[in-house]
Short mmCIF file of C-alpha atoms and ligand atoms in Angstrom, two decimals:
data_model
loop_
_atom_site.label_atom_id
_atom_site.label_comp_id
_atom_site.label_asym_id
_atom_site.label_seq_id
_atom_site.Cartn_x
_atom_site.Cartn_y
_atom_site.Cartn_z
CA MET A 1389 0.29 22.44 4.24
CA GLU A 1390 1.24 21.51 0.63
CA LEU A 1391 -1.03 21.02 -2.29
CA ILE A 1392 -0.28 19.51 -5.81
CA GLN A 1393 -1.57 21.62 -8.69
CA VAL A 1394 -2.01 20.10 -12.26
CA GLU A 1395 -2.88 21.86 -15.52
CA GLY A 1396 -4.64 18.93 -17.45
CA GLY A 1397 -4.58 18.04 -21.06
CA PHE A 1398 -0.83 17.84 -22.03
CA PRO A 1399 0.37 14.72 -23.49
CA LEU A 1400 2.50 12.32 -21.45
CA SER A 1401 5.38 10.01 -22.73
CA GLY A 1402 8.56 8.43 -21.66
CA GLU A 1403 9.76 5.98 -19.12
CA VAL A 1404 9.39 5.89 -15.38
CA VAL A 1405 10.98 3.29 -13.12
CA VAL A 1406 9.06 2.29 -9.96
CA GLU A 1407 10.62 1.87 -6.32
CA GLY A 1408 10.58 -0.94 -4.08
CA ALA A 1409 7.27 -2.03 -2.82
CA LYS A 1410 6.07 0.01 0.21
CA ASN A 1411 4.11 -2.92 1.69
CA SER A 1412 7.00 -5.36 1.32
CA ALA A 1413 9.54 -2.80 2.83
CA LEU A 1414 7.68 -2.28 5.98
CA LYS A 1415 7.49 -5.96 6.79
CA LEU A 1416 10.94 -6.58 5.84
CA MET A 1417 12.20 -3.68 8.11
CA VAL A 1418 10.28 -5.24 11.10
CA ALA A 1419 11.53 -8.94 10.43
CA THR A 1420 15.18 -7.54 11.01
CA LEU A 1421 14.06 -7.38 14.63
CA MET A 1422 14.45 -10.98 14.87
CA ALA A 1423 17.99 -11.26 13.31
CA PRO A 1424 20.46 -9.49 15.64
CA GLY A 1425 23.18 -7.87 13.97
CA VAL A 1426 23.29 -5.55 10.72
CA ASN A 1427 20.66 -6.22 8.12
CA THR A 1428 20.87 -4.30 4.69
CA LEU A 1429 17.67 -3.65 2.66
CA THR A 1430 18.18 -2.25 -0.80
CA ASN A 1431 15.55 -0.73 -3.22
CA VAL A 1432 13.71 0.71 -0.21
CA PRO A 1433 11.30 3.39 -1.29
CA ASN A 1434 11.96 6.87 0.13
CA ILE A 1435 8.39 7.47 1.32
CA SER A 1436 6.87 8.62 4.52
CA ASP A 1437 5.50 5.27 5.75
CA VAL A 1438 9.34 3.86 5.57
CA HIS A 1439 10.31 6.86 7.50
CA THR A 1440 7.56 6.15 10.23
CA MET A 1441 8.68 2.47 10.50
CA GLY A 1442 12.30 3.69 10.97
CA THR A 1443 11.10 5.64 13.89
CA VAL A 1444 9.36 2.62 15.13
CA LEU A 1445 12.61 0.60 14.86
CA GLU A 1446 14.73 3.37 16.51
CA CYS A 1447 12.15 3.69 19.26
CA LEU A 1448 12.82 -0.04 19.98
CA GLY A 1449 16.62 0.56 19.98
CA ALA A 1450 17.57 -0.15 16.40
CA VAL A 1451 20.27 1.95 14.93
CA ILE A 1452 19.55 2.80 11.31
CA ASP A 1453 22.32 3.87 8.84
CA VAL A 1454 20.85 5.33 5.68
CA ALA A 1455 23.75 4.58 3.13
CA ASP A 1456 21.96 6.15 0.26
CA GLU A 1457 18.38 7.20 -0.68
CA HIS A 1458 17.41 3.48 -1.01
CA THR A 1459 19.65 1.47 1.11
CA LEU A 1460 19.18 0.99 4.70
CA HIS A 1461 21.71 -0.89 7.21
CA ILE A 1462 19.56 -1.69 10.15
CA ASP A 1463 21.39 -2.70 13.39
CA THR A 1464 19.24 -4.66 15.54
CA SER A 1465 21.85 -5.88 18.02
CA CYS A 1466 20.79 -3.50 20.65
CA ILE A 1467 17.08 -3.59 20.55
CA ASP A 1468 16.16 -3.27 24.25
CA SER A 1469 12.48 -2.37 24.23
CA TRP A 1470 9.37 -4.52 23.23
CA VAL A 1471 6.96 -1.41 23.48
CA THR A 1472 5.37 0.37 20.40
CA PRO A 1473 3.49 3.63 21.55
CA TYR A 1474 0.14 4.84 20.27
CA GLU A 1475 1.62 7.96 18.66
CA LEU A 1476 3.48 5.66 16.09
CA VAL A 1477 0.58 3.02 15.66
CA ALA A 1478 -1.80 5.98 15.20
CA ARG A 1479 0.44 7.33 12.52
CA MET A 1480 0.84 4.02 10.59
CA ARG A 1481 -1.28 0.99 11.17
CA ALA A 1482 1.38 -1.33 9.79
CA SER A 1483 3.28 -0.64 12.90
CA THR A 1484 1.30 -3.50 14.36
CA ALA A 1485 3.51 -5.88 12.34
CA VAL A 1486 6.11 -5.51 15.09
CA LEU A 1487 3.91 -7.87 17.20
CA GLY A 1488 5.14 -11.29 15.64
CA PRO A 1489 8.81 -10.24 15.58
CA LEU A 1490 8.77 -8.89 19.11
CA ILE A 1491 7.13 -11.93 20.50
CA THR A 1492 9.77 -14.01 18.61
CA ARG A 1493 12.80 -11.95 20.00
CA PHE A 1494 11.49 -11.30 23.60
CA GLY A 1495 8.64 -13.66 24.28
CA LYS A 1496 6.59 -10.53 24.77
CA ALA A 1497 5.36 -7.26 23.31
CA VAL A 1498 3.39 -4.27 24.10
CA VAL A 1499 1.73 -2.65 21.25
CA ALA A 1500 -1.04 0.03 21.01
CA MET A 1501 -4.26 -1.18 19.73
CA PRO A 1502 -4.89 0.51 16.36
CA GLY A 1503 -8.01 2.41 15.77
CA GLY A 1504 -9.90 2.42 12.48
CA CYS A 1505 -8.82 4.41 9.65
CA ASN A 1506 -10.35 6.24 6.60
CA ILE A 1507 -10.84 3.12 4.72
CA GLY A 1508 -12.65 1.04 7.48
CA ALA A 1509 -12.56 -0.35 10.98
CA ARG A 1510 -9.49 -2.57 10.03
CA LYS A 1511 -9.64 -5.08 12.98
CA ILE A 1512 -6.49 -7.14 13.85
CA ASP A 1513 -8.53 -9.86 15.34
CA MET A 1514 -7.06 -12.69 13.30
CA HIS A 1515 -3.61 -11.51 14.03
CA LEU A 1516 -4.39 -12.09 17.67
CA GLN A 1517 -6.17 -15.31 17.32
CA GLY A 1518 -3.49 -16.70 15.17
CA LEU A 1519 -0.88 -15.96 17.59
CA ALA A 1520 -2.93 -17.20 20.42
CA ALA A 1521 -3.02 -20.57 18.73
CA LEU A 1522 0.85 -20.42 19.12
CA GLY A 1523 0.74 -19.91 22.81
CA VAL A 1524 0.72 -16.25 23.08
CA GLU A 1525 -1.66 -14.86 25.94
CA PHE A 1526 -3.22 -11.37 25.39
CA THR A 1527 -4.42 -8.73 27.59
CA ILE A 1528 -5.87 -5.41 26.46
CA ASP A 1529 -5.81 -2.29 28.79
CA HIS A 1530 -5.42 1.46 28.46
CA GLY A 1531 -5.50 1.03 24.61
CA ASN A 1532 -2.50 -1.35 24.72
CA ILE A 1533 -2.29 -4.92 23.74
CA HIS A 1534 -0.02 -6.90 26.01
CA ALA A 1535 1.33 -9.92 24.62
CA ALA A 1536 3.27 -12.71 26.09
CA ALA A 1537 4.22 -16.49 25.58
CA PRO A 1538 4.94 -17.77 29.04
CA HIS A 1539 5.58 -21.34 28.03
CA GLY A 1540 7.23 -20.34 24.75
CA LEU A 1541 5.80 -20.39 21.03
CA LYS A 1542 4.50 -23.74 19.92
CA GLY A 1543 3.67 -24.53 16.32
CA ALA A 1544 0.05 -25.01 15.46
CA THR A 1545 -2.26 -25.16 12.40
CA VAL A 1546 -4.21 -21.91 12.00
CA GLU A 1547 -6.92 -21.33 9.40
CA LEU A 1548 -7.46 -17.78 8.71
CA GLU A 1549 -11.21 -16.66 8.26
CA PHE A 1550 -9.97 -14.30 5.30
CA ALA A 1551 -6.75 -14.36 3.54
CA SER A 1552 -5.48 -11.17 5.63
CA VAL A 1553 -2.11 -9.90 4.36
CA GLY A 1554 -1.13 -8.50 7.83
CA ALA A 1555 -2.21 -11.57 9.77
CA THR A 1556 -0.40 -13.89 7.40
CA GLU A 1557 2.72 -11.73 7.98
CA ASN A 1558 2.48 -11.39 11.93
CA LEU A 1559 1.81 -15.20 11.89
CA LEU A 1560 4.69 -15.98 9.69
CA MET A 1561 7.03 -13.87 11.93
CA GLY A 1562 5.63 -15.33 15.05
CA ALA A 1563 5.99 -18.91 13.76
CA VAL A 1564 9.70 -18.80 12.43
CA CYS A 1565 11.16 -19.70 15.79
CA ALA A 1566 8.18 -21.47 17.36
CA GLU A 1567 8.89 -25.03 18.54
CA GLY A 1568 7.61 -27.64 15.88
CA THR A 1569 5.48 -26.90 12.76
CA THR A 1570 2.98 -24.34 12.04
CA ILE A 1571 0.62 -24.45 9.14
CA ILE A 1572 -1.21 -21.29 7.88
CA ASP A 1573 -4.29 -22.11 5.94
CA ASN A 1574 -6.13 -19.75 3.70
CA ALA A 1575 -2.87 -17.65 3.94
CA ALA A 1576 -2.55 -14.43 1.81
CA ARG A 1577 -0.62 -14.99 -1.51
CA GLU A 1578 0.38 -11.51 -2.19
CA PRO A 1579 3.92 -11.02 -3.81
CA GLU A 1580 4.87 -9.11 -0.50
CA ILE A 1581 4.48 -12.23 1.39
CA VAL A 1582 6.62 -14.23 -0.76
CA ASP A 1583 9.30 -11.38 -0.59
CA LEU A 1584 9.02 -11.60 3.29
CA ALA A 1585 9.27 -15.37 3.24
CA ASP A 1586 12.20 -15.25 0.93
CA MET A 1587 13.88 -12.89 3.24
CA LEU A 1588 13.14 -15.05 6.36
CA ASN A 1589 14.43 -18.23 4.53
CA ASP A 1590 17.66 -16.33 3.88
CA MET A 1591 17.95 -15.55 7.56
CA GLY A 1592 17.74 -19.27 8.15
CA ALA A 1593 13.96 -19.92 8.60
CA HIS A 1594 12.38 -22.97 7.01
CA ILE A 1595 9.11 -21.63 5.24
CA GLU A 1596 7.46 -23.60 2.40
CA GLY A 1597 4.28 -22.64 0.26
CA ALA A 1598 4.63 -18.77 0.42
CA GLY A 1599 2.60 -17.64 -2.52
CA THR A 1600 0.00 -20.55 -2.02
CA PRO A 1601 -2.86 -20.72 0.48
CA SER A 1602 -1.23 -23.14 2.69
CA ILE A 1603 2.25 -22.15 4.24
CA THR A 1604 4.23 -24.47 6.41
CA ILE A 1605 6.93 -23.44 8.82
CA GLU A 1606 9.35 -25.55 10.68
CA GLY A 1607 10.43 -23.49 13.73
CA VAL A 1608 14.30 -22.88 13.93
CA SER A 1609 16.22 -21.83 16.99
CA SER A 1610 17.50 -18.48 15.63
CA LEU A 1611 17.77 -16.27 12.64
CA HIS A 1612 20.83 -14.26 11.40
CA PRO A 1613 21.15 -10.88 9.57
CA VAL A 1614 21.09 -10.72 5.84
CA ALA A 1615 21.19 -8.34 2.76
CA HIS A 1616 17.77 -8.34 0.84
CA ARG A 1617 16.40 -6.44 -2.13
CA VAL A 1618 12.73 -5.29 -1.78
CA VAL A 1619 10.43 -6.58 -4.57
CA GLY A 1620 9.38 -3.89 -7.08
CA ASP A 1621 6.13 -2.04 -6.33
CA ARG A 1622 3.25 -3.37 -8.35
CA ILE A 1623 0.79 -0.78 -7.12
CA GLU A 1624 3.17 2.20 -8.04
CA ALA A 1625 3.55 0.58 -11.32
CA GLY A 1626 -0.14 -0.08 -11.84
CA THR A 1627 -0.76 3.53 -10.88
CA PHE A 1628 1.47 4.69 -13.74
CA ILE A 1629 0.08 2.17 -16.27
CA ALA A 1630 -3.45 3.74 -15.40
CA ILE A 1631 -1.94 7.04 -15.94
CA GLY A 1632 -0.74 5.97 -19.41
CA GLY A 1633 -4.19 4.42 -20.08
CA ILE A 1634 -6.08 7.52 -19.31
CA ALA A 1635 -3.60 9.92 -20.89
CA GLY A 1636 -2.94 7.80 -23.87
CA GLY A 1637 0.95 7.49 -23.46
CA PRO A 1638 3.00 5.93 -24.80
CA LEU A 1639 4.83 5.23 -21.45
CA THR A 1640 7.18 2.60 -20.20
CA VAL A 1641 6.78 1.39 -16.78
CA LYS A 1642 9.82 -0.63 -15.47
CA GLY A 1643 11.17 -1.96 -12.13
CA PHE A 1644 8.34 -4.68 -11.34
CA ASP A 1645 7.26 -7.99 -12.49
CA PRO A 1646 4.04 -7.86 -14.69
CA LYS A 1647 3.12 -11.06 -13.32
CA HIS A 1648 2.36 -9.52 -10.00
CA LEU A 1649 -0.28 -7.33 -11.90
CA ASP A 1650 -1.54 -9.94 -14.08
CA ILE A 1651 -5.51 -9.46 -13.59
CA VAL A 1652 -5.14 -5.58 -13.50
CA LEU A 1653 -3.28 -5.75 -17.00
CA ARG A 1654 -5.85 -8.11 -18.38
CA LYS A 1655 -8.76 -5.92 -17.32
CA PHE A 1656 -6.99 -2.73 -18.59
CA GLU A 1657 -6.47 -4.51 -21.98
CA ALA A 1658 -10.17 -5.37 -22.11
CA MET A 1659 -10.89 -1.49 -21.44
CA GLY A 1660 -8.95 -0.60 -24.65
CA ILE A 1661 -5.45 -0.20 -23.27
CA ASN A 1662 -2.50 -1.44 -25.14
CA ILE A 1663 -0.09 -3.29 -22.81
CA GLU A 1664 3.26 -5.03 -24.11
CA ARG A 1665 4.84 -7.09 -21.30
CA GLU A 1666 8.51 -7.40 -20.74
CA GLU A 1667 10.35 -9.26 -17.96
CA ASP A 1668 10.76 -6.18 -15.80
CA GLY A 1669 7.95 -3.84 -17.04
CA VAL A 1670 5.35 -2.95 -19.63
CA HIS A 1671 4.67 -0.49 -22.32
CA VAL A 1672 1.32 1.17 -22.15
CA SER A 1673 -0.56 3.19 -24.67
CA ARG A 1674 -4.13 4.03 -25.88
CA ALA A 1675 -4.82 5.29 -29.25
CA ALA A 1676 -6.76 8.66 -29.10
CA ASP A 1677 -9.80 7.38 -31.10
CA THR A 1678 -10.18 4.27 -28.85
CA PRO A 1679 -12.52 5.18 -26.23
CA ILE A 1680 -12.12 3.49 -22.57
CA GLN A 1681 -14.57 0.52 -22.47
CA PRO A 1682 -16.61 -0.06 -19.48
CA SER A 1683 -15.87 -2.76 -17.17
CA ASP A 1684 -17.07 -4.91 -14.02
CA ILE A 1685 -14.37 -5.22 -11.33
CA GLN A 1686 -14.38 -7.03 -8.16
CA THR A 1687 -11.52 -6.22 -5.69
CA LEU A 1688 -10.17 -9.54 -4.01
CA PRO A 1689 -7.26 -10.88 -2.31
CA PHE A 1690 -4.28 -11.79 -4.60
CA PRO A 1691 -4.34 -13.06 -7.29
CA GLY A 1692 -7.58 -11.18 -7.48
CA PHE A 1693 -7.98 -7.33 -8.49
CA PRO A 1694 -6.04 -5.52 -5.81
CA THR A 1695 -8.00 -3.10 -3.69
CA ASP A 1696 -5.09 -0.78 -3.85
CA MET A 1697 -5.74 -0.41 -7.69
CA GLN A 1698 -9.46 0.43 -7.18
CA ALA A 1699 -9.27 4.14 -6.90
CA GLN A 1700 -7.08 4.40 -10.02
CA THR A 1701 -9.44 2.06 -12.09
CA MET A 1702 -12.41 3.98 -11.11
CA THR A 1703 -10.86 7.25 -12.32
CA LEU A 1704 -10.41 5.40 -15.61
CA LEU A 1705 -13.83 4.14 -15.77
CA ALA A 1706 -15.32 7.46 -14.84
CA LEU A 1707 -14.25 8.56 -18.46
CA ALA A 1708 -15.49 5.12 -20.13
CA ALA A 1709 -17.87 4.95 -22.82
CA GLY A 1710 -20.86 3.29 -20.85
CA ASP A 1711 -21.82 2.16 -17.45
CA SER A 1712 -19.25 0.32 -15.20
CA PHE A 1713 -19.56 -1.48 -11.75
CA ILE A 1714 -16.88 -1.90 -9.13
CA THR A 1715 -17.42 -4.10 -5.95
CA GLU A 1716 -15.12 -3.45 -3.10
CA ASN A 1717 -14.69 -6.64 -1.26
CA VAL A 1718 -11.85 -6.09 0.89
CA PHE A 1719 -12.22 -2.78 2.72
CA GLU A 1720 -15.86 -1.56 3.90
CA ASN A 1721 -15.21 2.18 3.36
CA ARG A 1722 -13.06 2.53 0.34
CA PHE A 1723 -15.10 4.77 -1.92
CA MET A 1724 -14.53 8.23 -0.68
CA LEU A 1725 -12.84 9.07 -3.89
CA ALA A 1726 -16.17 8.85 -5.69
CA ALA A 1727 -17.45 12.28 -4.07
CA GLU A 1728 -14.08 14.12 -5.21
CA LEU A 1729 -14.40 12.67 -8.75
CA ASN A 1730 -18.05 13.74 -8.83
CA ARG A 1731 -17.04 17.41 -8.15
CA MET A 1732 -14.82 17.07 -11.27
CA GLY A 1733 -17.68 16.04 -13.39
CA ALA A 1734 -17.86 12.26 -12.90
CA ASP A 1735 -21.24 10.47 -12.40
CA ILE A 1736 -20.66 7.92 -9.74
CA ARG A 1737 -23.28 6.41 -7.23
CA ILE A 1738 -22.32 4.37 -4.33
CA GLU A 1739 -24.63 1.68 -3.19
CA GLY A 1740 -23.05 -0.17 -0.06
CA HIS A 1741 -19.82 -1.56 -1.19
CA HIS A 1742 -20.83 -1.32 -5.04
CA ALA A 1743 -19.99 1.70 -7.21
CA ILE A 1744 -22.09 2.40 -10.27
CA ILE A 1745 -20.06 4.58 -12.74
CA HIS A 1746 -21.99 6.21 -15.73
CA GLY A 1747 -18.99 7.18 -18.05
CA ALA A 1748 -18.67 10.98 -18.38
CA LYS A 1749 -17.20 12.88 -21.43
CA GLY A 1750 -14.31 14.48 -19.31
CA PHE A 1751 -13.14 15.85 -16.01
CA SER A 1752 -13.23 19.50 -15.33
CA GLY A 1753 -10.38 20.84 -12.99
CA ALA A 1754 -11.42 21.82 -9.38
CA PRO A 1755 -10.05 22.00 -5.91
CA VAL A 1756 -10.23 18.38 -4.41
CA THR A 1757 -9.01 16.54 -1.28
CA SER A 1758 -7.17 13.33 -1.17
CA PRO A 1759 -9.23 10.82 0.70
CA ASP A 1760 -6.51 8.40 1.25
CA LEU A 1761 -3.32 7.35 -0.34
CA ARG A 1762 -4.44 5.65 -3.67
CA GLY A 1763 -7.35 8.02 -3.75
CA GLY A 1764 -4.92 11.14 -3.76
CA ALA A 1765 -2.99 9.36 -6.68
CA ALA A 1766 -6.23 8.85 -8.51
CA LEU A 1767 -7.13 12.56 -8.08
CA VAL A 1768 -3.73 13.59 -9.68
CA MET A 1769 -4.51 11.13 -12.35
CA ALA A 1770 -7.82 12.78 -12.99
CA GLY A 1771 -6.15 16.31 -12.92
CA LEU A 1772 -3.78 15.10 -15.62
CA VAL A 1773 -6.50 14.84 -18.19
CA ALA A 1774 -8.98 17.35 -16.78
CA ASP A 1775 -9.89 20.67 -18.39
CA GLY A 1776 -8.06 23.52 -16.70
CA TYR A 1777 -6.30 23.32 -13.11
CA THR A 1778 -6.99 20.78 -10.38
CA LYS A 1779 -5.57 21.46 -6.80
CA ILE A 1780 -5.18 18.47 -4.75
CA ASP A 1781 -5.07 18.76 -1.07
CA GLY A 1782 -3.90 16.07 1.55
CA VAL A 1783 -0.73 15.55 -0.16
CA ASN A 1784 0.56 13.98 3.05
CA HIS A 1785 -1.58 10.80 1.96
CA ILE A 1786 0.29 10.46 -1.24
CA ASP A 1787 3.73 10.88 0.19
CA ARG A 1788 2.94 7.84 2.32
CA GLY A 1789 3.44 5.55 -0.62
CA TYR A 1790 4.67 7.42 -3.78
CA GLU A 1791 8.35 8.58 -4.07
CA HIS A 1792 8.90 11.69 -6.11
CA PHE A 1793 5.49 11.47 -7.66
CA VAL A 1794 5.28 14.99 -8.91
CA GLU A 1795 8.91 14.88 -10.36
CA LYS A 1796 8.20 11.48 -12.01
CA LEU A 1797 5.09 13.01 -13.63
CA GLN A 1798 7.09 16.25 -14.75
CA SER A 1799 9.67 13.91 -16.47
CA LEU A 1800 6.77 12.44 -18.47
CA GLY A 1801 5.54 15.85 -19.61
CA ALA A 1802 2.87 16.65 -17.09
CA HIS A 1803 2.32 20.31 -16.01
CA ILE A 1804 2.40 19.56 -12.20
CA GLU A 1805 3.86 21.10 -9.19
CA ARG A 1806 3.82 21.21 -5.41
CA HIS A 1807 2.89 24.29 -3.55
CA GLU A 1808 2.63 25.68 -0.13
CA GLU A 1809 -1.02 26.29 0.35
CA CYS A 1810 -1.78 30.05 0.61
CA PRO A 1811 -3.73 30.97 3.71
CA LEU A 1812 -7.41 31.30 3.11
CA ASN A 1813 -8.12 34.98 2.81
CA LEU A 1814 -11.73 35.22 3.80
CA ASP A 1815 -11.82 38.87 3.45
CA SER A 1816 -11.98 38.13 -0.42
CA PHE A 1817 -15.15 36.30 0.02
CA ALA A 1818 -16.88 38.87 2.27
CA PRO A 1819 -19.93 40.66 0.74
CA ARG A 1820 -19.18 43.89 -0.91
CA LYS A 1821 -20.30 46.81 0.96
CA ALA A 1822 -22.76 49.10 -0.85
C1 LIG B 51 -2.30 -4.80 3.62
C2 LIG B 51 -1.66 -3.50 2.83
C3 LIG B 51 -2.83 -2.67 2.15
C4 LIG B 51 -3.74 -3.51 1.20
C5 LIG B 51 -4.30 -4.76 2.03
C6 LIG B 51 -5.09 -5.67 1.24
C7 LIG B 51 0.33 -3.25 4.09
C8 LIG B 51 0.86 -2.18 4.86
N1 LIG B 51 -1.02 -2.74 3.60
O1 LIG B 51 -3.23 -4.18 4.37
O2 LIG B 51 -2.18 -1.75 1.25
O3 LIG B 51 -4.76 -2.83 0.67
O4 LIG B 51 -3.12 -5.39 2.53
O5 LIG B 51 -4.38 -5.98 0.03
O6 LIG B 51 0.76 -4.24 3.79
N2 LIG B 51 -9.27 -7.81 8.69
C9 LIG B 51 -10.00 -8.17 10.00
N3 LIG B 51 -9.34 -8.73 10.95
C10 LIG B 51 -7.89 -8.82 10.88
C11 LIG B 51 -7.32 -8.55 9.80
C12 LIG B 51 -7.88 -8.15 8.59
O7 LIG B 51 -11.18 -7.93 10.02
O8 LIG B 51 -7.51 -9.54 11.97
C13 LIG B 51 -9.88 -7.12 7.64
C14 LIG B 51 -9.64 -5.75 7.53
O9 LIG B 51 -10.43 -5.03 8.27
C15 LIG B 51 -9.81 -5.79 5.92
C16 LIG B 51 -9.57 -7.08 5.38
O10 LIG B 51 -9.70 -7.85 6.53
O11 LIG B 51 -11.19 -5.28 5.73
C17 LIG B 51 -8.24 -7.06 4.67
O12 LIG B 51 -7.15 -6.74 5.56
P1 LIG B 51 -5.64 -7.05 5.27
O13 LIG B 51 -5.50 -8.13 4.19
O14 LIG B 51 -5.23 -7.64 6.62
O15 LIG B 51 -5.10 -5.66 5.02
P2 LIG B 51 -3.80 -5.19 5.80
O16 LIG B 51 -2.72 -6.14 6.17
O17 LIG B 51 -4.28 -4.33 6.83
#
């Protein structure tokens, strides 16, 4: 088991370039299943979720050539399976994104039913209802979803109950080759949806309205392979911007479109963080004599405040000069970070889906455990400004979504390293014999 150790209090400055977006790369990878031949993806982040998705594709028969650290050639001409086993879905819920593409390619799919995860029950009922409207019949047995479209896929109008990212993507990929027109109303508008629609259109699909609440898809008979560059990761960027905000910077964060993070940047500015926007990044700083101002944040689907930036923002607000509020509207159980930050001296109370944060004077380094991907990054962030040493356990969560996180922070001047965890020696805790 590895852990990250940070010695807090050192100034950070310099430039960091973010990778391609995890949430985009994973869906672009599954989209290649629908275009037999060699597809090329560039700017792919080298993170463990991408490795897991690679295993999912290989399990279905794809051949992946890793041309360099960020370029994948995915040959999907020999896909000969439509079954995604539980071991892979359990490792990464986003594996369920294969449902739409496999139904498009084979008219059928078997995908293990995902369980809950540490941020909530995360149902996929909207994915299934939407695909059912296109003619897919589902049965569930022994923990697997068996999907089949015995009469082919037919376009339909589907109104999502909630602007779910995953349901919008599965439906897009189920509808690209359906007969006739599909309309997805109340569709998710995240930049990663636009990236997926752009790649599908390059493959020959006819999709209009991606990035708006209503997406129209005219079915086409087939798709062809393409080369596509993954959009920059706005959440990795937001994490480094939050780090610049808490530590003071100055930092330059590049490789993403600041428009994809607009509400986060505006909220951070209101909190006293200076942000200068450029086309492909931002400069971040906060003067030592400018305290972080309290705020009131509500997470919402894009263009609202992203739930994936909630943990990093909670860490900033834990040190604000006053009381702040965060309301989590997207996931039901995404406040597990609060208890870990409280171990470091924060004063955060959780009431249902609200967090009440009384600003503390500072963090004090402590051993803590990553509750999830973004919570893990947020604990590293707290450690960077804490008094003394912070040891963060559960590094596997951070590795799911951040490439070379420790090395990037070292390059900014952080005193941070990864360690093999020493086995616990209980003898040293034994009561002394008289
Ligand atoms: C994606 C992102 C995740 C991000 C989230 C919201 C990926 C791999 N993950 O997750 O990082 O935090 O969007 O921006 O892209 N829901 C249902 N039924 C459904 C579908 C969703 O009840 O059929 C609920 C979920 O439990 C959750 C909420 O809707 O509470 C939002 O989920 P959704 O937008 O679908 O998120 P994901 O696609 O899972």
